[in-house]
Amino acid sequence: MWLYILVFILLLFAFLLIMPINLKASYKGSGLVSVRYLFFKIQLYPQKIKKDKKSKTKSKGEATKDISDEKKPKEKLSVKIREISDGISLIANAANRLLKHIKIKRFYLNINIGSPDAAATAIEYGAVSAALYPVCGFIFSQCKVDKKRFNANINARYDLEESSAEIKADISVTLISAIAIAILTLFKYILKIMDNNKESEIIKGGAVK
């Protein structure tokens, strides 16, 4: 009897490992990221804030803080794209052999670069293109992609006052592949931090001498 139970547990465990995790991400003014596994769905971003009775009344200090936050200059789109591409590069370098297990069911990207200054628009367009197109090309060549549902466009719009971006992605990966990618990425990240610390110690030692 115990043998049947053991076999059932092993089969169930194997079934859970090969079942896909579906990641959906979208951005148009604000981002939305959710993960679905079997019957479970989790919204990763933005996180749902629990309502609290005490939080209904804001103090004057919090109100002035909100106003100061609104006055902060907007971060350039090229900077955000660069941060995203750096993160994707880290994952890709750590889990190069496992990328074939990632399925890109749908990928839609449309970025309009615009600003009051034509020269600034051209510079921003070049920066975004340099950061984004290599990443898209890498994903297209390394992952399983539905070519009919993969679209990436970057446009220089000199008639617009500010830049805008719209992104929609539907990605699927098995649980065992996701665990392996996460472990490899974490290991690669730790090694990178250790190398950076060693370099900083060498530089400090040389400066002291």
C-alpha positions in Angstrom: 0.0 0.0 0.0 2.8 2.4 0.9 4.4 1.8 -2.5 1.3 3.0 -4.3 1.2 6.1 -2.1 4.9 6.8 -2.8 4.3 6.4 -6.6 1.3 8.7 -6.4 3.3 11.4 -4.5 6.1 11.2 -7.0 3.8 11.4 -10.0 2.0 14.3 -8.4 5.3 16.1 -7.7 6.4 15.5 -11.3 3.1 16.8 -12.6 3.5 20.0 -10.6 7.0 20.5 -11.8 6.2 20.2 -15.5 3.1 22.4 -15.3 3.6 25.9 -16.8 3.7 29.2 -15.0 2.1 32.0 -17.0 3.4 35.5 -16.6 1.4 38.4 -18.0 2.8 41.9 -18.0 1.4 45.1 -19.5 2.3 48.8 -19.4 0.5 51.8 -20.6 1.0 54.7 -18.3 1.1 52.3 -15.4 2.4 48.7 -15.1 0.6 45.5 -14.3 2.3 42.1 -13.7 0.5 38.9 -12.7 1.4 35.3 -12.4 -0.9 32.3 -12.9 -0.1 28.7 -11.9 -2.8 26.1 -12.2 -5.8 27.7 -10.4 -3.8 30.3 -8.5 -3.3 33.8 -9.7 -1.1 36.4 -8.0 -0.8 40.0 -8.8 2.9 41.0 -8.4 2.6 44.6 -9.4 1.1 46.8 -8.3 0.6 45.2 -4.9 -2.9 45.5 -3.5 -2.8 47.9 -0.5 -5.0 46.9 2.4 -7.3 49.6 3.5 -6.8 50.8 7.0 -9.1 53.1 8.9 -6.2 55.1 10.2 -4.8 55.6 6.7 -7.9 57.5 5.6 -6.8 60.7 7.4 -3.5 62.0 6.2 -1.4 64.4 8.2 -0.1 67.7 6.9 3.4 66.3 6.6 2.3 63.5 4.4 0.3 65.9 2.2 3.4 68.1 1.7 5.4 65.0 0.9 3.0 64.0 -1.8 3.2 67.5 -3.4 7.0 67.4 -3.3 7.0 63.9 -5.0 4.8 65.3 -7.8 7.3 68.1 -8.4 10.2 65.6 -9.0 11.3 65.5 -12.6 10.2 62.4 -14.6 12.9 59.8 -15.3 13.8 59.5 -18.9 12.3 56.5 -20.8 15.8 55.5 -22.0 17.0 55.1 -18.3 14.0 52.8 -17.5 14.6 50.7 -20.7 18.3 50.4 -19.8 17.5 49.1 -16.3 15.1 46.5 -17.8 17.6 45.4 -20.4 20.4 45.1 -17.8 18.1 42.8 -15.7 17.2 40.7 -18.7 20.9 40.4 -19.7 21.7 39.2 -16.2 19.0 36.5 -16.4 20.1 35.5 -19.9 23.7 35.1 -19.0 22.9 33.0 -15.9 20.4 30.7 -17.6 21.4 30.6 -21.2 20.8 26.9 -21.6 17.3 27.2 -20.1 16.0 30.0 -22.3 14.6 27.5 -24.8 12.1 26.4 -22.2 10.6 29.9 -22.1 7.7 30.4 -24.4 6.8 33.9 -25.6 3.1 33.5 -26.5 2.6 37.2 -27.2 4.8 40.2 -27.2 3.7 43.7 -28.2 5.9 46.7 -27.8 5.1 50.2 -29.2 7.2 53.2 -28.0 6.8 56.7 -29.2 9.7 59.0 -28.5 8.8 62.7 -28.3 9.8 65.9 -26.7 9.6 69.7 -27.3 13.2 69.6 -28.6 13.8 67.8 -31.9 17.5 67.2 -31.0 16.6 65.7 -27.6 14.0 63.5 -29.3 16.6 62.1 -31.7 19.1 61.4 -28.9 16.5 59.7 -26.8 15.4 57.6 -29.8 18.9 56.5 -30.3 19.4 55.6 -26.6 16.1 53.6 -26.4 16.9 51.8 -29.7 20.4 50.9 -28.6 19.1 49.5 -25.3 16.0 47.7 -26.6 16.6 46.2 -30.0 19.5 43.9 -29.0 17.3 42.6 -26.1 14.4 41.9 -28.5 16.7 40.2 -31.0 18.2 38.0 -28.3 14.8 37.0 -27.0 13.6 36.3 -30.5 16.6 34.1 -31.3 16.9 32.2 -27.9 13.3 31.7 -26.7 10.4 29.9 -28.2 8.5 32.8 -29.8 5.2 32.9 -31.7 6.5 34.9 -34.6 3.0 36.0 -35.6 2.4 37.6 -32.2 5.8 39.2 -31.7 5.8 43.0 -32.6 8.3 45.6 -31.5 8.2 49.2 -32.8 10.1 52.3 -31.7 9.1 55.5 -33.3 10.6 59.0 -33.2 7.6 61.3 -33.0 8.6 64.9 -33.4 5.0 66.0 -33.2 4.6 64.8 -29.6 5.5 66.7 -26.4 6.5 63.6 -24.4 7.3 60.0 -24.8 4.8 57.1 -24.3 5.1 53.4 -24.2 2.7 50.4 -24.5 3.9 46.9 -23.6 2.0 43.6 -23.5 3.7 40.3 -22.9 2.4 36.8 -22.2 5.2 34.4 -21.1 5.0 30.7 -20.1 7.7 28.5 -18.4 7.5 25.3 -16.5 7.9 25.4 -12.8 11.1 23.3 -12.8 12.6 25.6 -15.4 11.6 28.7 -13.4 13.2 27.3 -10.2 16.4 26.5 -12.1 16.5 29.9 -13.7 15.9 31.7 -10.4 18.7 29.7 -8.7 21.2 30.3 -11.5 20.4 34.0 -11.6 20.8 34.3 -7.8 24.1 32.4 -8.0 25.3 34.6 -10.8 24.2 37.8 -9.0 26.1 36.7 -5.8 29.2 36.0 -7.8 29.0 39.4 -9.4 28.7 41.1 -6.0 31.7 39.1 -4.7 33.8 40.2 -7.7 32.8 43.8 -7.3 33.8 43.7 -3.6 37.1 42.1 -4.5 37.8 44.8 -7.1 36.9 47.6 -4.6 39.2 46.1 -1.9 42.1 45.9 -4.5 41.5 49.6 -5.4 41.4 50.6 -1.8 44.6 48.6 -1.1 46.4 50.3 -4.0 45.2 53.7 -2.9 46.5 53.1 0.6 49.9 52.1 -0.7 
